[in-house]
PDB file of C-alpha atoms and ligand atoms in Angstrom:
ATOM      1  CA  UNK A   1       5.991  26.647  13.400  1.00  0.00           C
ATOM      2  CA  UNK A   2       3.553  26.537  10.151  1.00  0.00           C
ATOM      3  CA  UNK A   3       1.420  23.470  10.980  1.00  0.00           C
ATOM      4  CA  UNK A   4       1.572  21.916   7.605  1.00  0.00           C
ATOM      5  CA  UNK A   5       5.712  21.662   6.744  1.00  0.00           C
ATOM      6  CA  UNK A   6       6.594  19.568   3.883  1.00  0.00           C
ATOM      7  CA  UNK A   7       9.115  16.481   4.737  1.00  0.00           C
ATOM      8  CA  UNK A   8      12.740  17.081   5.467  1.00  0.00           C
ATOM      9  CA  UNK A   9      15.615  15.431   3.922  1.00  0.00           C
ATOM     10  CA  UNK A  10      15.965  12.607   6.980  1.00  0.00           C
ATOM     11  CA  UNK A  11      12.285  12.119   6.994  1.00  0.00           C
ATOM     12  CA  UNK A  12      11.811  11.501   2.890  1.00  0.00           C
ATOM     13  CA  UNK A  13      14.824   9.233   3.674  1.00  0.00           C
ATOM     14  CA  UNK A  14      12.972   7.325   5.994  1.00  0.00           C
ATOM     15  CA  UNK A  15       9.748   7.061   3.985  1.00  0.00           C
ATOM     16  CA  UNK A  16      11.978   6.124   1.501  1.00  0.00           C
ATOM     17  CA  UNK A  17      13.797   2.976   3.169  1.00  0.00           C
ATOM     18  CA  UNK A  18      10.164   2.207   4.846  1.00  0.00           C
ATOM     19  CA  UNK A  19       8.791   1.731   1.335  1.00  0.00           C
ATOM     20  CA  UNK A  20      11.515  -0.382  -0.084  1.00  0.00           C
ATOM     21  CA  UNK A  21      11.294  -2.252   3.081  1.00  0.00           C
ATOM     22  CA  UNK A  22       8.034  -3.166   2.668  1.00  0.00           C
ATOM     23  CA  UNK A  23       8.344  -3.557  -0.970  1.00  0.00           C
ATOM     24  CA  UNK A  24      11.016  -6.384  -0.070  1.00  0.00           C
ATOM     25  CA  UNK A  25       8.396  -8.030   2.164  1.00  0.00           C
ATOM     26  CA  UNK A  26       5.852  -8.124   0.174  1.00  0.00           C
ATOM     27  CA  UNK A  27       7.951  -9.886  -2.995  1.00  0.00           C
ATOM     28  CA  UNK A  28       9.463 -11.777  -0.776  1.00  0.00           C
ATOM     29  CA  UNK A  29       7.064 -13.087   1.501  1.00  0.00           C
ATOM     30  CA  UNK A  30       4.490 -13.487  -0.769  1.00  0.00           C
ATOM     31  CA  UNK A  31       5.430 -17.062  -1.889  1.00  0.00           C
ATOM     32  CA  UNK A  32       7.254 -17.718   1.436  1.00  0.00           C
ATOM     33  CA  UNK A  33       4.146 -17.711   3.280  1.00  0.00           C
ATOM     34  CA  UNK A  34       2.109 -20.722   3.096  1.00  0.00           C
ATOM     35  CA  UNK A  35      -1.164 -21.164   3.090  1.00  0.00           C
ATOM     36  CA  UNK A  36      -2.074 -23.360   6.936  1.00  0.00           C
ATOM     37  CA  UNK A  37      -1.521 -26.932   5.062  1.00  0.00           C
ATOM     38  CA  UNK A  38       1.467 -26.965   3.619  1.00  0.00           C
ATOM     39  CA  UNK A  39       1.101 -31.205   2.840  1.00  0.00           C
ATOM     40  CA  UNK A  40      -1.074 -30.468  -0.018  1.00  0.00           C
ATOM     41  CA  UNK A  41       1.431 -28.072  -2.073  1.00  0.00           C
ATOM     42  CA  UNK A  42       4.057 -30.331  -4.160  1.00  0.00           C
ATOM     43  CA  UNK A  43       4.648 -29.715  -7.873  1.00  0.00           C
ATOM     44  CA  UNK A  44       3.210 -26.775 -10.021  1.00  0.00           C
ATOM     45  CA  UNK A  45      -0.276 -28.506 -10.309  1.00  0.00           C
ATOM     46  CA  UNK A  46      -1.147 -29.178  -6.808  1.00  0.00           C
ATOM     47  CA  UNK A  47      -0.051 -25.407  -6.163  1.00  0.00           C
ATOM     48  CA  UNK A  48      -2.341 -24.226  -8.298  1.00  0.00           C
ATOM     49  CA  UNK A  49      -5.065 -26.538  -6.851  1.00  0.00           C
ATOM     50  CA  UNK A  50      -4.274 -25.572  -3.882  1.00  0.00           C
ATOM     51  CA  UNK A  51      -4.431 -22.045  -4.431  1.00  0.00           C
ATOM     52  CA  UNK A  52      -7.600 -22.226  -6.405  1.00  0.00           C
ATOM     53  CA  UNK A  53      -8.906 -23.941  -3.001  1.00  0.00           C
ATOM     54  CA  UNK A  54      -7.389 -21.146  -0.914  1.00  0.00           C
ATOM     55  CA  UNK A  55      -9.530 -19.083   1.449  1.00  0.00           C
ATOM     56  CA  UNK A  56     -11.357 -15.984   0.053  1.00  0.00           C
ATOM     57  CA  UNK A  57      -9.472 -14.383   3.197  1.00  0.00           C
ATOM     58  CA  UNK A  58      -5.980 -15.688   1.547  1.00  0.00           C
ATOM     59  CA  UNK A  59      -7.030 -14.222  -2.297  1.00  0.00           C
ATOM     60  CA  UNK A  60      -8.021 -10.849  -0.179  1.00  0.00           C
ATOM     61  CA  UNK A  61      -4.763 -11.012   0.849  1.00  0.00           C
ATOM     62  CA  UNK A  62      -2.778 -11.529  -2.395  1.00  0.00           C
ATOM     63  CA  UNK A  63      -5.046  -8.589  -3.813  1.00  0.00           C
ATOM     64  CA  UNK A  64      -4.563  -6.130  -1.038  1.00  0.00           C
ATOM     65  CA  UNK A  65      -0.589  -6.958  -1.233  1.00  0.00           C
ATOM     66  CA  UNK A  66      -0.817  -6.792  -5.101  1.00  0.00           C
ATOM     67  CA  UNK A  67      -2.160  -3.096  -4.971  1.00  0.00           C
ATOM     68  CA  UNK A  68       0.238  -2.565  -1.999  1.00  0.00           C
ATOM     69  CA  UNK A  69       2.778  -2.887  -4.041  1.00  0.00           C
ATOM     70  CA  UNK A  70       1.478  -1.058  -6.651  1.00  0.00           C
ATOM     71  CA  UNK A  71       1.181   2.065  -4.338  1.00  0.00           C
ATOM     72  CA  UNK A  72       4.157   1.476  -2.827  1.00  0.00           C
ATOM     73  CA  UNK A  73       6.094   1.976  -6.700  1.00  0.00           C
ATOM     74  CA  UNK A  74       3.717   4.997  -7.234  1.00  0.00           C
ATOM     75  CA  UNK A  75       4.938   6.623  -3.604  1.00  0.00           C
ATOM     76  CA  UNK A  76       8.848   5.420  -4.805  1.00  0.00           C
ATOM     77  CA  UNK A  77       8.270   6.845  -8.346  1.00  0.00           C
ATOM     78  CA  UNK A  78       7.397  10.145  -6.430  1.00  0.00           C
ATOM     79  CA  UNK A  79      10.140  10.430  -3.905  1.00  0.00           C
ATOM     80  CA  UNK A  80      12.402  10.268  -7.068  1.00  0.00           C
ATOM     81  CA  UNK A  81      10.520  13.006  -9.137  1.00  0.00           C
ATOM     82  CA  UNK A  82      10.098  15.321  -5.621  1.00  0.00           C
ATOM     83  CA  UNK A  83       6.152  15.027  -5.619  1.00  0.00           C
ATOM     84  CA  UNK A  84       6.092  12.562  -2.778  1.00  0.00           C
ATOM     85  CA  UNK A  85       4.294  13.875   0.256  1.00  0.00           C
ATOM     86  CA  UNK A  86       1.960  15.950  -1.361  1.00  0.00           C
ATOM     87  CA  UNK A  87      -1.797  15.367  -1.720  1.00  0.00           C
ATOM     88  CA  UNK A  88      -3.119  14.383  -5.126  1.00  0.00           C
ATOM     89  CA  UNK A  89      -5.924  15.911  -4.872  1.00  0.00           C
ATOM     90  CA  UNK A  90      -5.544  19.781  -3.189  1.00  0.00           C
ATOM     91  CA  UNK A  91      -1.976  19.512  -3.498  1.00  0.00           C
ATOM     92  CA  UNK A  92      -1.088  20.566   0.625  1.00  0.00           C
ATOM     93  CA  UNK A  93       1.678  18.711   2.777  1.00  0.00           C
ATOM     94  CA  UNK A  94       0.408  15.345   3.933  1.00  0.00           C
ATOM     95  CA  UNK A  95       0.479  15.110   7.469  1.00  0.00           C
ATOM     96  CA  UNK A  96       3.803  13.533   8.133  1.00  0.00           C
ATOM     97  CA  UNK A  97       2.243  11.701  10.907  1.00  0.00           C
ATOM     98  CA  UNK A  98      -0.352   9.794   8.384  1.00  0.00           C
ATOM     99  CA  UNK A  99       3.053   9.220   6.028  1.00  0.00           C
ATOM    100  CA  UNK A 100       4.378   7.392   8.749  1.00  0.00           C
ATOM    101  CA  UNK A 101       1.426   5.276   9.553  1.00  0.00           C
ATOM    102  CA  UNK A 102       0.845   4.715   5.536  1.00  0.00           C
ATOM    103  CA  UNK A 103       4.102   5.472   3.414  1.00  0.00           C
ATOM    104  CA  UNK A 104       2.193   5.722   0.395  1.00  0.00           C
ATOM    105  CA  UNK A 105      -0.669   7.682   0.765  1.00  0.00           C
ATOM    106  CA  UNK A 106      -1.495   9.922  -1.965  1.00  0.00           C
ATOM    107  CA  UNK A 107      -4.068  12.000  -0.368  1.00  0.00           C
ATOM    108  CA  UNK A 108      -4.244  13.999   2.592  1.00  0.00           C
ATOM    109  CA  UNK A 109      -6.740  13.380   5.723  1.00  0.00           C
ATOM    110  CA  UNK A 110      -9.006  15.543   4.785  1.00  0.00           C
ATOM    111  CA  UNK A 111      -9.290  14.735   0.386  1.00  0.00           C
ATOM    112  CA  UNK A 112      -8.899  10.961   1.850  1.00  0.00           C
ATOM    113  CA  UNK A 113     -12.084  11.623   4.086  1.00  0.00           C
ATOM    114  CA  UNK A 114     -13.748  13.575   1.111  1.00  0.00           C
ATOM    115  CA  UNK A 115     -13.141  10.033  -1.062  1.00  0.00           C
ATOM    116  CA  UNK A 116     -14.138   8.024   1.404  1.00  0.00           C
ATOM    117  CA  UNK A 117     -17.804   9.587   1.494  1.00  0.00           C
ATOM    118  CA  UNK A 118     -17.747   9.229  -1.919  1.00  0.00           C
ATOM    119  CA  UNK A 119     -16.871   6.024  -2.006  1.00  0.00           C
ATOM    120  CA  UNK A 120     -13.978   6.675  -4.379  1.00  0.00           C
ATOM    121  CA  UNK A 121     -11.154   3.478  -3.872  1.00  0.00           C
ATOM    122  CA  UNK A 122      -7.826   5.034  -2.697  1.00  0.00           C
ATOM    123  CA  UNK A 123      -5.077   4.161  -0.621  1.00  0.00           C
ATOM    124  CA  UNK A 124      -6.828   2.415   1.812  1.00  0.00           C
ATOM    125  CA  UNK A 125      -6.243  -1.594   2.991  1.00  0.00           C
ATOM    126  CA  UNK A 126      -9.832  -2.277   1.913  1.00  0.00           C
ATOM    127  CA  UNK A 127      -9.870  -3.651  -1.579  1.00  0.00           C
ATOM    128  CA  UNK A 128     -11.068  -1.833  -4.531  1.00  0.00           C
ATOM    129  CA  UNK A 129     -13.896  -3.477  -6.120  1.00  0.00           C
ATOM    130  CA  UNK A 130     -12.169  -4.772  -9.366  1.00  0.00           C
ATOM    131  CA  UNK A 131     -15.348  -4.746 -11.381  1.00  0.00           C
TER     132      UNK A 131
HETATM  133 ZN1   ZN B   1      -5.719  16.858  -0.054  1.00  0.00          ZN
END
């Protein structure tokens, strides 16, 4: 057994429907879940009031979901053109074990680790400084 294997058929499958699952969530749920008083939100106006009021936490959360999805097309986009899997960066086999924790991760362990020291934004939850 080589210790880096690239996915198999099943597994890319079940990236695949893990993606789209959580690509369903995430347009979905994003306007189904409500913000903790839900009195407050009537017509168009007092939504946006009420969103301008929202918690930094809750605008974190729209962001992070935003470039979720984002990712989540980019790691769809590559299971259709065969790339998906491999690292961006050094081009090796991504663990399939960090595929299954993260779907769309573009970058190995070891390039993500590399970034991270850097301080380069990549796939992670945190949010990218949009500066
Ligand atoms: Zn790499």
């Amino acid at each position: 057994m080589t210790k880096k294997k690239s996915l198999t058929k099943v597994q890319l499958a079940k990236m695949e429907s893990m993606l789209q699952e959580r690509q369903a969530r995430l347009f979905g749920g994003g306007r189904v879940r409500k913000p903790v008083d839900d009195s407050e939100r009537g017509g168009d106006e007092a939504d946006i009031a009420s969103m301008a009021q929202d918690s930094e936490m809750e605008l974190d959360t729209r962001v992070r979901e935003s470039r979720e999805l984002q990712l989540i097309e980019q790691a769809l986009a590559r299971i259709s053109d065969g790339s998906y899997g491999n690292c961006e960066e050094c081009h090796e086999a991504i663990a399939v074990a960090r595929l299954e924790a993260l779907p769309f991760a573009q970058y190995c362990i070891d390039c993500q680790e590399k970034m991270d020291e850097q301080g380069v934004p990549t796939d992670r939850y945190e949010v990218p400084n949009l500066d």
